[in-house]
Tab-separated table of N, CA and C in Angstrom:
chain	number	residue	atom	x	y	z
A	116	MET	N	29.450	-156.529	-52.728
A	116	MET	CA	30.425	-155.379	-52.789
A	116	MET	C	30.554	-154.719	-51.268
A	117	PRO	N	31.887	-154.410	-50.931
A	117	PRO	CA	32.104	-154.005	-49.595
A	117	PRO	C	31.516	-152.660	-49.377
A	118	LYS	N	31.023	-152.419	-48.190
A	118	LYS	CA	30.531	-151.292	-47.875
A	118	LYS	C	31.744	-150.155	-47.622
A	119	LEU	N	31.579	-149.019	-48.355
A	119	LEU	CA	32.540	-147.966	-48.118
A	119	LEU	C	32.296	-147.081	-46.834
A	120	ASN	N	33.269	-146.812	-46.061
A	120	ASN	CA	33.247	-145.995	-44.995
A	120	ASN	C	33.647	-144.688	-45.162
A	121	HIS	N	32.546	-143.813	-45.312
A	121	HIS	CA	32.859	-142.460	-45.478
A	121	HIS	C	32.960	-141.613	-44.288
A	122	ARG	N	33.930	-140.802	-44.132
A	122	ARG	CA	33.996	-139.872	-42.951
A	122	ARG	C	33.046	-138.680	-42.971
A	123	VAL	N	32.514	-138.368	-41.742
A	123	VAL	CA	31.695	-137.374	-41.463
A	123	VAL	C	32.405	-136.581	-40.408
A	124	ILE	N	32.589	-135.235	-40.658
A	124	ILE	CA	33.059	-134.411	-39.745
A	124	ILE	C	32.172	-133.198	-39.290
A	125	PHE	N	31.846	-133.186	-38.081
A	125	PHE	CA	30.841	-132.100	-37.488
A	125	PHE	C	31.446	-131.096	-36.634
A	126	SER	N	31.335	-129.958	-36.705
A	126	SER	CA	31.679	-129.020	-35.720
A	126	SER	C	30.731	-127.848	-35.614
A	127	GLY	N	30.837	-127.260	-34.545
A	127	GLY	CA	29.719	-126.102	-34.378
A	127	GLY	C	30.328	-124.923	-33.780
A	128	ILE	N	29.706	-123.758	-33.814
A	128	ILE	CA	30.061	-122.639	-33.183
A	128	ILE	C	29.054	-121.894	-32.480
A	129	GLN	N	29.079	-121.539	-31.314
A	129	GLN	CA	27.905	-120.898	-30.627
A	129	GLN	C	27.702	-119.384	-31.136
A	130	PRO	N	26.590	-118.994	-31.281
A	130	PRO	CA	26.384	-117.546	-31.608
A	130	PRO	C	26.434	-116.578	-30.440
A	131	THR	N	27.545	-116.336	-30.018
A	131	THR	CA	27.768	-115.449	-28.829
A	131	THR	C	28.145	-114.083	-29.156
A	132	GLY	N	28.220	-113.854	-30.516
A	132	GLY	CA	28.653	-112.337	-31.013
A	132	GLY	C	29.350	-112.722	-32.333
A	133	VAL	N	29.819	-111.693	-32.979
A	133	VAL	CA	30.439	-111.851	-34.241
A	133	VAL	C	31.843	-112.652	-34.093
A	134	PRO	N	31.983	-113.705	-34.743
A	134	PRO	CA	33.339	-114.548	-34.541
A	134	PRO	C	34.479	-113.604	-34.647
A	135	HIS	N	35.402	-113.906	-33.717
A	135	HIS	CA	36.638	-112.982	-33.655
A	135	HIS	C	37.914	-113.859	-34.127
A	136	LEU	N	39.068	-113.176	-34.007
A	136	LEU	CA	40.309	-113.763	-34.392
A	136	LEU	C	40.506	-115.147	-33.739
A	137	GLY	N	40.313	-115.071	-32.568
A	137	GLY	CA	40.409	-116.402	-31.739
A	137	GLY	C	39.639	-117.551	-32.193
A	138	ASN	N	38.394	-117.229	-32.719
A	138	ASN	CA	37.481	-118.231	-33.394
A	138	ASN	C	38.151	-118.678	-34.570
A	139	TYR	N	38.563	-117.865	-35.413
A	139	TYR	CA	39.195	-118.016	-36.712
A	139	TYR	C	40.297	-118.925	-36.588
A	140	VAL	N	41.286	-118.510	-35.710
A	140	VAL	CA	42.628	-119.219	-35.724
A	140	VAL	C	42.366	-120.664	-35.016
A	141	GLY	N	41.530	-120.659	-34.013
A	141	GLY	CA	41.225	-121.940	-33.247
A	141	GLY	C	40.403	-122.943	-34.037
A	142	ALA	N	39.465	-122.565	-34.905
A	142	ALA	CA	38.555	-123.505	-35.441
A	142	ALA	C	38.138	-123.283	-36.846
A	143	LEU	N	37.684	-121.930	-37.131
A	143	LEU	CA	37.188	-121.676	-38.415
A	143	LEU	C	38.077	-121.827	-39.575
A	144	ARG	N	39.344	-121.432	-39.385
A	144	ARG	CA	40.376	-121.688	-40.478
A	144	ARG	C	40.461	-123.102	-40.720
A	145	GLN	N	40.431	-123.969	-39.738
A	145	GLN	CA	40.531	-125.442	-40.053
A	145	GLN	C	39.293	-125.911	-40.732
A	146	TRP	N	38.111	-125.365	-40.589
A	146	TRP	CA	36.773	-125.703	-41.278
A	146	TRP	C	37.038	-125.461	-42.644
A	147	VAL	N	37.584	-124.262	-43.061
A	147	VAL	CA	37.908	-124.003	-44.550
A	147	VAL	C	38.883	-124.768	-45.121
A	148	ARG	N	40.031	-125.112	-44.410
A	148	ARG	CA	41.072	-125.906	-44.923
A	148	ARG	C	40.489	-127.489	-45.237
A	149	LEU	N	39.607	-127.890	-44.329
A	149	LEU	CA	38.918	-129.193	-44.458
A	149	LEU	C	38.283	-129.285	-45.761
A	150	GLN	N	37.680	-128.202	-46.247
A	150	GLN	CA	37.035	-128.254	-47.620
A	150	GLN	C	37.919	-128.710	-48.674
A	151	ARG	N	39.187	-128.410	-48.630
A	151	ARG	CA	40.199	-128.496	-49.620
A	151	ARG	C	40.911	-129.781	-49.351
A	152	SER	N	41.273	-129.983	-48.010
A	152	SER	CA	42.185	-131.198	-47.870
A	152	SER	C	41.308	-132.532	-47.680
A	153	GLU	N	40.230	-132.642	-47.293
A	153	GLU	CA	39.404	-133.840	-47.156
A	153	GLU	C	39.016	-134.254	-48.496
A	154	ASP	N	38.962	-135.577	-48.698
A	154	ASP	CA	38.418	-136.163	-49.859
A	154	ASP	C	37.005	-135.794	-50.081
A	155	ALA	N	36.531	-135.731	-51.304
A	155	ALA	CA	35.311	-135.162	-51.678
A	155	ALA	C	34.089	-136.137	-51.043
A	156	SER	N	34.426	-137.317	-50.735
A	156	SER	CA	33.459	-138.125	-50.010
A	156	SER	C	33.310	-138.002	-48.552
A	157	THR	N	34.134	-137.134	-48.030
A	157	THR	CA	34.002	-136.792	-46.588
A	157	THR	C	32.874	-135.713	-46.451
A	158	LYS	N	31.853	-136.050	-45.602
A	158	LYS	CA	30.772	-135.075	-45.372
A	158	LYS	C	31.126	-134.099	-44.318
A	159	LEU	N	31.174	-132.808	-44.669
A	159	LEU	CA	31.499	-131.810	-43.769
A	159	LEU	C	30.275	-131.173	-43.306
A	160	ILE	N	30.051	-131.113	-42.036
A	160	ILE	CA	28.832	-130.464	-41.332
A	160	ILE	C	29.135	-129.386	-40.312
A	161	TYR	N	28.739	-128.320	-40.551
A	161	TYR	CA	28.922	-127.083	-39.598
A	161	TYR	C	27.756	-126.546	-39.124
A	162	SER	N	27.686	-126.259	-37.929
A	162	SER	CA	26.399	-125.703	-37.217
A	162	SER	C	26.669	-124.539	-36.465
A	163	VAL	N	25.598	-123.766	-36.441
A	163	VAL	CA	25.591	-122.548	-35.464
A	163	VAL	C	24.777	-123.196	-34.387
A	164	VAL	N	25.565	-123.536	-33.259
A	164	VAL	CA	24.763	-124.356	-32.174
A	164	VAL	C	24.058	-123.318	-31.203
A	165	ASP	N	22.918	-123.028	-31.651
A	165	ASP	CA	22.091	-122.095	-30.986
A	165	ASP	C	21.421	-122.761	-29.707
A	166	LEU	N	21.078	-124.105	-29.692
A	166	LEU	CA	20.632	-124.580	-28.344
A	166	LEU	C	21.753	-124.424	-27.116
A	167	HIS	N	23.099	-124.635	-27.733
A	167	HIS	CA	24.053	-124.396	-26.597
A	167	HIS	C	24.031	-122.986	-26.222
A	168	ALA	N	23.882	-122.186	-27.044
A	168	ALA	CA	23.871	-120.745	-26.666
A	168	ALA	C	22.782	-120.230	-25.647
A	169	ILE	N	21.614	-120.967	-25.711
A	169	ILE	CA	20.669	-120.610	-24.670
A	169	ILE	C	20.809	-120.967	-23.360
A	170	THR	N	21.934	-121.579	-23.047
A	170	THR	CA	22.370	-121.866	-21.488
A	170	THR	C	22.576	-120.531	-20.856
A	171	MET	N	22.870	-119.498	-21.658
A	171	MET	CA	23.154	-118.128	-21.065
A	171	MET	C	22.095	-117.261	-21.318
A	172	PRO	N	21.217	-116.780	-20.208
A	172	PRO	CA	20.109	-115.867	-20.731
A	172	PRO	C	20.462	-114.703	-21.463
A	173	GLN	N	19.537	-114.460	-22.609
A	173	GLN	CA	19.795	-113.357	-23.459
A	173	GLN	C	18.467	-113.155	-24.169
A	174	PRO	N	18.351	-111.880	-24.438
A	174	PRO	CA	16.983	-111.544	-25.160
A	174	PRO	C	16.850	-112.292	-26.498
A	175	PRO	N	15.676	-112.759	-26.906
A	175	PRO	CA	15.472	-113.468	-28.055
A	175	PRO	C	15.987	-112.786	-29.280
A	176	GLU	N	15.776	-111.377	-29.461
A	176	GLU	CA	16.129	-110.784	-30.659
A	176	GLU	C	17.675	-110.743	-30.769
A	177	GLN	N	18.332	-110.697	-29.650
A	177	GLN	CA	19.797	-110.726	-29.654
A	177	GLN	C	20.330	-112.159	-30.260
A	178	LEU	N	19.603	-113.305	-29.656
A	178	LEU	CA	20.080	-114.508	-30.230
A	178	LEU	C	19.867	-114.630	-31.727
A	179	ARG	N	18.764	-114.113	-32.084
A	179	ARG	CA	18.323	-114.137	-33.584
A	179	ARG	C	19.526	-113.360	-34.482
A	180	ARG	N	19.814	-112.208	-33.859
A	180	ARG	CA	20.792	-111.345	-34.583
A	180	ARG	C	22.216	-112.198	-34.611
A	181	ARG	N	22.604	-112.725	-33.501
A	181	ARG	CA	23.764	-113.277	-33.276
A	181	ARG	C	23.911	-114.510	-34.345
A	182	LYS	N	22.652	-115.387	-34.410
A	182	LYS	CA	22.776	-116.481	-35.197
A	182	LYS	C	23.011	-116.119	-36.740
A	183	ARG	N	22.446	-114.959	-37.053
A	183	ARG	CA	22.515	-114.592	-38.569
A	183	ARG	C	24.131	-114.134	-38.714
A	184	GLU	N	24.718	-113.244	-37.748
A	184	GLU	CA	25.993	-112.918	-37.761
A	184	GLU	C	27.031	-114.047	-37.876
A	185	ALA	N	26.760	-115.107	-37.154
A	185	ALA	CA	27.677	-116.323	-37.009
A	185	ALA	C	27.661	-116.992	-38.542
A	186	LEU	N	26.312	-117.196	-38.928
A	186	LEU	CA	26.227	-117.745	-40.308
A	186	LEU	C	26.881	-116.823	-41.529
A	187	ALA	N	26.677	-115.652	-41.330
A	187	ALA	CA	27.205	-114.713	-42.279
A	187	ALA	C	28.733	-114.868	-42.323
A	188	ALA	N	29.329	-114.861	-40.979
A	188	ALA	CA	30.695	-114.916	-40.944
A	188	ALA	C	31.307	-116.270	-41.472
A	189	LEU	N	30.444	-117.391	-41.285
A	189	LEU	CA	31.027	-118.627	-41.885
A	189	LEU	C	31.157	-118.639	-43.280
A	190	LEU	N	30.094	-117.905	-44.011
A	190	LEU	CA	30.127	-117.679	-45.479
A	190	LEU	C	31.257	-116.789	-45.803
A	191	ALA	N	31.333	-115.764	-45.068
A	191	ALA	CA	32.501	-114.750	-45.320
A	191	ALA	C	33.873	-115.292	-45.333
A	192	ILE	N	34.144	-116.256	-44.515
A	192	ILE	CA	35.508	-116.804	-44.370
A	192	ILE	C	35.867	-117.738	-45.301
A	193	GLY	N	34.704	-118.271	-46.152
A	193	GLY	CA	35.048	-119.277	-47.076
A	193	GLY	C	34.340	-120.570	-47.058
A	194	ILE	N	33.493	-120.707	-46.019
A	194	ILE	CA	32.645	-122.021	-45.987
A	194	ILE	C	31.840	-122.006	-47.079
A	195	ASP	N	31.882	-123.155	-47.870
A	195	ASP	CA	31.212	-123.108	-49.268
A	195	ASP	C	29.908	-124.191	-49.029
A	196	PRO	N	28.774	-123.579	-49.283
A	196	PRO	CA	27.540	-124.378	-49.035
A	196	PRO	C	27.477	-125.626	-50.032
A	197	GLU	N	28.243	-125.439	-50.968
A	197	GLU	CA	28.178	-126.619	-52.057
A	197	GLU	C	28.983	-127.844	-51.509
A	198	ARG	N	30.147	-127.521	-50.710
A	198	ARG	CA	31.041	-128.528	-50.179
A	198	ARG	C	30.524	-128.949	-48.818
A	199	ALA	N	29.967	-128.056	-47.927
A	199	ALA	CA	29.706	-128.231	-46.455
A	199	ALA	C	28.163	-128.058	-46.135
A	200	THR	N	27.666	-128.752	-45.330
A	200	THR	CA	26.376	-128.452	-44.711
A	200	THR	C	26.375	-127.537	-43.847
A	201	LEU	N	25.537	-126.493	-43.859
A	201	LEU	CA	25.494	-125.325	-42.705
A	201	LEU	C	24.087	-125.346	-42.313
A	202	PHE	N	23.870	-125.266	-41.021
A	202	PHE	CA	22.599	-125.211	-40.347
A	202	PHE	C	22.545	-124.741	-39.032
A	203	TYR	N	21.498	-124.250	-38.624
A	203	TYR	CA	21.115	-123.915	-37.267
A	203	TYR	C	20.755	-125.359	-36.417
A	204	GLN	N	21.453	-125.371	-35.251
A	204	GLN	CA	21.329	-126.683	-34.457
A	204	GLN	C	19.846	-126.907	-34.254
A	205	SER	N	19.177	-125.857	-33.950
A	205	SER	CA	17.596	-125.889	-33.400
A	205	SER	C	16.762	-126.352	-34.576
A	206	SER	N	17.277	-126.253	-35.814
A	206	SER	CA	16.501	-126.522	-36.997
A	206	SER	C	16.458	-128.141	-37.243
A	207	VAL	N	17.307	-128.758	-36.506
A	207	VAL	CA	17.336	-130.332	-36.648
A	207	VAL	C	16.895	-130.954	-35.457
A	208	PRO	N	15.629	-131.339	-35.316
A	208	PRO	CA	15.081	-131.927	-34.019
A	208	PRO	C	15.917	-133.126	-33.419
A	209	ALA	N	16.529	-133.772	-34.382
A	209	ALA	CA	17.285	-134.921	-33.822
A	209	ALA	C	18.263	-134.623	-32.911
A	210	HIS	N	18.806	-133.345	-32.802
A	210	HIS	CA	19.828	-132.935	-31.866
A	210	HIS	C	19.185	-132.976	-30.381
A	211	SER	N	18.055	-132.454	-30.234
A	211	SER	CA	17.381	-132.165	-28.949
A	211	SER	C	16.767	-133.647	-28.656
A	212	GLU	N	16.121	-134.331	-29.590
A	212	GLU	CA	15.590	-135.644	-29.357
A	212	GLU	C	16.493	-136.710	-28.698
A	213	LEU	N	17.797	-136.691	-29.407
A	213	LEU	CA	18.784	-137.651	-28.937
A	213	LEU	C	19.381	-137.225	-27.539
A	214	MET	N	19.437	-135.814	-27.437
A	214	MET	CA	19.925	-135.354	-26.187
A	214	MET	C	19.062	-135.915	-25.007
A	215	TRP	N	17.578	-135.932	-25.330
A	215	TRP	CA	16.806	-136.351	-24.191
A	215	TRP	C	17.041	-137.823	-23.973
A	216	ILE	N	17.134	-138.640	-25.067
A	216	ILE	CA	17.402	-140.040	-24.807
A	216	ILE	C	18.553	-140.381	-23.996
A	217	LEU	N	19.718	-139.576	-24.430
A	217	LEU	CA	20.838	-139.612	-23.634
A	217	LEU	C	20.744	-139.404	-22.103
A	218	SER	N	20.043	-138.176	-21.996
A	218	SER	CA	19.967	-137.718	-20.632
A	218	SER	C	19.220	-138.609	-19.729
A	219	CYS	N	18.296	-139.606	-20.410
A	219	CYS	CA	17.571	-140.526	-19.579
A	219	CYS	C	18.569	-141.657	-19.030
A	220	THR	N	19.837	-141.744	-19.651
A	220	THR	CA	20.734	-142.750	-19.191
A	220	THR	C	21.893	-142.204	-18.352
A	221	ALA	N	22.226	-140.770	-18.590
A	221	ALA	CA	23.376	-140.171	-17.995
A	221	ALA	C	23.009	-139.913	-16.535
A	222	SER	N	23.982	-140.322	-15.670
A	222	SER	CA	23.827	-140.102	-14.279
A	222	SER	C	24.069	-138.666	-13.742
A	223	VAL	N	23.494	-138.296	-12.716
A	223	VAL	CA	23.661	-136.923	-12.033
A	223	VAL	C	25.156	-136.982	-11.662
A	224	GLY	N	25.575	-138.193	-10.955
A	224	GLY	CA	26.907	-138.296	-10.415
A	224	GLY	C	27.961	-138.156	-11.464
A	225	TYR	N	27.802	-138.547	-12.569
A	225	TYR	CA	28.756	-138.537	-13.792
A	225	TYR	C	28.751	-137.123	-14.260
A	226	LEU	N	27.606	-136.481	-14.475
A	226	LEU	CA	27.566	-135.090	-14.989
A	226	LEU	C	28.111	-134.095	-13.841
A	227	SER	N	27.999	-134.446	-12.652
A	227	SER	CA	28.425	-133.492	-11.624
A	227	SER	C	29.899	-133.375	-11.451
A	228	ARG	N	30.467	-134.365	-12.184
A	228	ARG	CA	32.188	-134.262	-12.307
A	228	ARG	C	32.588	-133.264	-13.315
A	229	MET	N	31.667	-132.921	-14.360
A	229	MET	CA	31.863	-132.107	-15.389
A	229	MET	C	32.121	-130.686	-14.790
A	230	THR	N	33.006	-129.777	-15.372
A	230	THR	CA	33.414	-128.519	-14.915
A	230	THR	C	32.713	-127.398	-15.421
A	231	GLN	N	32.032	-127.651	-16.730
A	231	GLN	CA	31.432	-126.502	-17.426
A	231	GLN	C	30.532	-125.631	-16.784
A	232	TRP	N	29.688	-126.291	-15.797
A	232	TRP	CA	28.729	-125.287	-15.126
A	232	TRP	C	29.480	-124.475	-14.212
A	233	LYS	N	30.473	-125.058	-13.497
A	233	LYS	CA	31.257	-124.089	-12.573
A	233	LYS	C	32.004	-122.919	-13.280
A	234	VAL	N	32.560	-123.247	-14.373
A	234	VAL	CA	33.297	-122.326	-15.215
A	234	VAL	C	32.226	-121.347	-15.672
A	235	GLN	N	31.161	-121.649	-16.157
A	235	GLN	CA	30.225	-120.619	-16.776
A	235	GLN	C	29.654	-119.752	-15.555
A	236	ASP	N	29.365	-120.553	-14.462
A	236	ASP	CA	28.825	-119.823	-13.364
A	236	ASP	C	29.767	-118.833	-12.725
A	237	THR	N	31.118	-119.142	-12.796
A	237	THR	CA	32.169	-118.307	-12.198
A	237	THR	C	32.091	-116.971	-13.088
A	238	ILE	N	31.992	-117.176	-14.375
A	238	ILE	CA	31.878	-115.859	-15.190
A	238	ILE	C	30.684	-115.086	-14.868
A	239	LEU	N	29.461	-115.719	-14.688
A	239	LEU	CA	28.379	-114.970	-14.219
A	239	LEU	C	28.603	-114.326	-12.782
A	240	TYR	N	29.277	-115.047	-12.030
A	240	TYR	CA	29.573	-114.567	-10.692
A	240	TYR	C	30.290	-113.370	-10.648
A	241	ILE	N	31.465	-113.218	-11.512
A	241	ILE	CA	32.259	-112.153	-11.748
A	241	ILE	C	31.510	-110.996	-12.316
A	242	GLN	N	30.653	-111.195	-13.261
A	242	GLN	CA	29.852	-110.139	-13.851
A	242	GLN	C	29.010	-109.536	-12.881
A	243	GLN	N	28.263	-110.343	-12.068
A	243	GLN	CA	27.306	-109.965	-11.141
A	243	GLN	C	27.928	-109.286	-10.027
A	244	ARG	N	29.128	-109.626	-9.575
A	244	ARG	CA	29.719	-108.912	-8.537
A	244	ARG	C	30.244	-107.498	-8.910
A	245	LEU	N	30.571	-107.416	-10.223
A	245	LEU	CA	30.963	-106.137	-10.685
A	245	LEU	C	29.802	-105.246	-10.706
A	246	THR	N	28.656	-105.665	-10.995
A	246	THR	CA	27.424	-104.829	-11.126
A	246	THR	C	26.776	-104.687	-9.891
A	247	ASN	N	26.837	-105.717	-8.971
A	247	ASN	CA	25.931	-105.782	-7.807
A	247	ASN	C	26.759	-106.689	-6.775
A	248	PRO	N	27.700	-105.927	-6.112
A	248	PRO	CA	28.521	-106.600	-5.160
A	248	PRO	C	27.938	-107.360	-4.094
A	249	LYS	N	26.646	-107.080	-3.595
A	249	LYS	CA	26.031	-107.849	-2.584
A	249	LYS	C	25.259	-109.102	-3.066
A	250	SER	N	25.222	-109.335	-4.368
A	250	SER	CA	24.496	-110.402	-4.984
A	250	SER	C	25.077	-111.722	-4.440
A	251	LYS	N	24.210	-112.769	-4.152
A	251	LYS	CA	24.599	-113.960	-3.763
A	251	LYS	C	23.864	-115.073	-4.668
A	252	LEU	N	23.640	-114.716	-5.982
A	252	LEU	CA	22.884	-115.644	-6.781
A	252	LEU	C	23.774	-116.642	-7.468
A	253	ASN	N	25.097	-116.501	-7.401
A	253	ASN	CA	25.905	-117.461	-8.154
A	253	ASN	C	26.593	-118.309	-7.288
A	254	LEU	N	27.166	-119.428	-7.868
A	254	LEU	CA	27.989	-120.339	-7.185
A	254	LEU	C	29.319	-119.776	-6.985
A	255	ASP	N	29.983	-120.307	-5.894
A	255	ASP	CA	31.334	-119.986	-5.705
A	255	ASP	C	32.305	-121.199	-6.182
A	256	GLN	N	33.529	-120.999	-6.206
A	256	GLN	CA	34.411	-122.007	-6.815
A	256	GLN	C	34.343	-123.302	-5.861
A	257	LYS	N	33.954	-123.255	-4.613
A	257	LYS	CA	34.026	-124.552	-3.780
A	257	LYS	C	32.783	-125.151	-3.827
A	258	SER	N	31.686	-124.685	-4.488
A	258	SER	CA	30.456	-125.411	-4.683
A	258	SER	C	30.427	-126.616	-5.421
A	259	SER	N	29.593	-127.443	-5.014
A	259	SER	CA	29.398	-128.717	-5.608
A	259	SER	C	27.895	-129.161	-5.770
A	260	ILE	N	27.775	-130.047	-6.469
A	260	ILE	CA	26.132	-130.532	-6.738
A	260	ILE	C	25.580	-130.925	-5.608
A	261	GLU	N	26.395	-131.384	-4.628
A	261	GLU	CA	25.907	-131.982	-3.262
A	261	GLU	C	25.459	-130.778	-2.398
A	262	ASP	N	26.091	-129.661	-2.742
A	262	ASP	CA	25.630	-128.299	-1.884
A	262	ASP	C	24.243	-127.867	-2.118
A	263	ARG	N	23.339	-128.303	-1.268
A	263	ARG	CA	21.874	-127.923	-1.550
A	263	ARG	C	21.621	-126.378	-2.076
A	264	GLN	N	22.370	-125.514	-1.479
A	264	GLN	CA	22.049	-123.993	-1.867
A	264	GLN	C	22.672	-123.903	-3.431
A	265	ALA	N	23.814	-124.391	-3.679
A	265	ALA	CA	24.349	-124.273	-4.933
A	265	ALA	C	23.345	-125.029	-6.023
A	266	GLY	N	23.065	-126.332	-5.619
A	266	GLY	CA	22.162	-127.038	-6.537
A	266	GLY	C	21.040	-126.339	-6.857
A	267	SER	N	20.365	-125.542	-5.948
A	267	SER	CA	19.082	-124.791	-6.182
A	267	SER	C	19.366	-123.740	-7.331
A	268	ARG	N	20.559	-123.329	-7.410
A	268	ARG	CA	20.773	-122.229	-8.486
A	268	ARG	C	21.365	-122.741	-9.726
A	269	LEU	N	21.557	-124.080	-9.812
A	269	LEU	CA	22.241	-124.707	-10.977
A	269	LEU	C	21.257	-125.023	-12.074
A	270	LYS	N	21.369	-124.447	-13.281
A	270	LYS	CA	20.351	-124.532	-14.368
A	270	LYS	C	20.711	-125.837	-15.188
A	271	LEU	N	19.627	-126.684	-15.277
A	271	LEU	CA	19.604	-127.879	-15.882
A	271	LEU	C	20.367	-127.862	-17.231
A	272	GLY	N	19.853	-126.775	-18.157
A	272	GLY	CA	20.624	-126.613	-19.418
A	272	GLY	C	22.126	-126.627	-19.390
A	273	LEU	N	22.689	-126.028	-18.377
A	273	LEU	CA	24.127	-125.847	-18.339
A	273	LEU	C	24.719	-127.014	-17.815
A	274	PHE	N	24.048	-127.801	-16.878
A	274	PHE	CA	24.377	-129.005	-16.116
A	274	PHE	C	24.387	-130.030	-17.261
A	275	SER	N	23.456	-130.086	-18.101
A	275	SER	CA	23.413	-131.177	-18.998
A	275	SER	C	24.096	-130.926	-20.426
A	276	TYR	N	24.707	-129.789	-20.559
A	276	TYR	CA	25.406	-129.363	-21.617
A	276	TYR	C	26.450	-130.428	-22.326
A	277	PRO	N	27.104	-131.269	-21.496
A	277	PRO	CA	27.877	-132.370	-22.106
A	277	PRO	C	27.095	-133.305	-22.829
A	278	VAL	N	25.802	-133.656	-22.319
A	278	VAL	CA	24.767	-134.573	-23.086
A	278	VAL	C	24.531	-133.917	-24.328
A	279	LEU	N	24.124	-132.858	-24.485
A	279	LEU	CA	23.905	-132.054	-25.751
A	279	LEU	C	25.082	-132.260	-26.768
A	280	GLN	N	26.270	-131.932	-26.298
A	280	GLN	CA	27.534	-132.157	-26.952
A	280	GLN	C	27.438	-133.510	-27.664
A	281	ALA	N	27.266	-134.628	-26.820
A	281	ALA	CA	27.347	-136.050	-27.193
A	281	ALA	C	26.304	-136.216	-28.312
A	282	ALA	N	25.215	-135.635	-28.033
A	282	ALA	CA	24.052	-135.866	-29.069
A	282	ALA	C	24.232	-135.120	-30.468
A	283	ASP	N	25.108	-134.010	-30.355
A	283	ASP	CA	25.578	-133.311	-31.487
A	283	ASP	C	26.565	-134.233	-32.447
A	284	ILE	N	27.328	-134.977	-31.723
A	284	ILE	CA	28.351	-135.785	-32.415
A	284	ILE	C	27.671	-136.916	-32.879
A	285	LEU	N	26.980	-137.579	-32.034
A	285	LEU	CA	26.340	-138.965	-32.370
A	285	LEU	C	25.216	-138.825	-33.421
A	286	VAL	N	24.524	-137.727	-33.534
A	286	VAL	CA	23.571	-137.726	-34.348
A	286	VAL	C	24.082	-137.748	-35.860
A	287	HIS	N	25.322	-137.309	-36.099
A	287	HIS	CA	25.853	-137.358	-37.286
A	287	HIS	C	26.926	-138.399	-37.584
A	288	SER	N	27.113	-139.264	-36.587
A	288	SER	CA	28.005	-140.337	-36.553
A	288	SER	C	29.255	-139.976	-37.070
A	289	ASN	N	29.939	-139.071	-36.628
A	289	ASN	CA	31.052	-138.480	-37.186
A	289	ASN	C	32.356	-138.464	-36.509
A	290	SER	N	33.238	-137.822	-37.058
A	290	SER	CA	34.613	-137.402	-36.522
A	290	SER	C	34.579	-136.016	-36.085
A	291	CYS	N	35.108	-135.817	-34.985
A	291	CYS	CA	34.981	-134.419	-34.504
A	291	CYS	C	36.404	-133.874	-34.785
A	292	PRO	N	36.628	-132.515	-35.447
A	292	PRO	CA	37.816	-132.120	-35.723
A	292	PRO	C	38.687	-131.776	-34.542
A	293	CYS	N	38.057	-131.602	-33.413
A	293	CYS	CA	38.802	-131.283	-32.103
A	293	CYS	C	39.338	-132.347	-31.390
A	294	TRP	N	38.875	-133.548	-31.890
A	294	TRP	CA	39.365	-134.876	-31.031
A	294	TRP	C	40.031	-135.725	-32.055
A	295	PRO	N	41.201	-136.308	-31.773
A	295	PRO	CA	41.858	-137.133	-32.855
A	295	PRO	C	41.014	-138.491	-33.064
């Protein structure tokens, strides 16, 4: 008997606050539609990606609250737990375990070409400049991983963010709705 290939679709949302209209139009509406449009054999897996969220410092109680709010919002917009698997990323150890394995093979040179750490640090830089104009704790736009001073402020979690994203996808051997 030939092996049937069933699709698996995984996607996640960071618990950075109550999901807003942009989240809904950009992704969440699609998640609800997939419940109806995909064949019943397609496994839908949606996660509140709380490990990704901790790349930005925040009080633990705030993260716990935001995780609950994100999960409640997913249920409120129509994600059906009977049709889709819903979970907190941190509750599935395979995400962080595979991230570690992948990080042992990912080169610093490759990751240094990623822009996510500069973008996030630019946001922090602007916020900090607004509250403390004399602060020099953040990277500027011309910083690079080779810049010793910039590298000393770079947080590993943010730098290795793409490795965790890859682990998220590979753990479920899936199709990502954001990529064709």
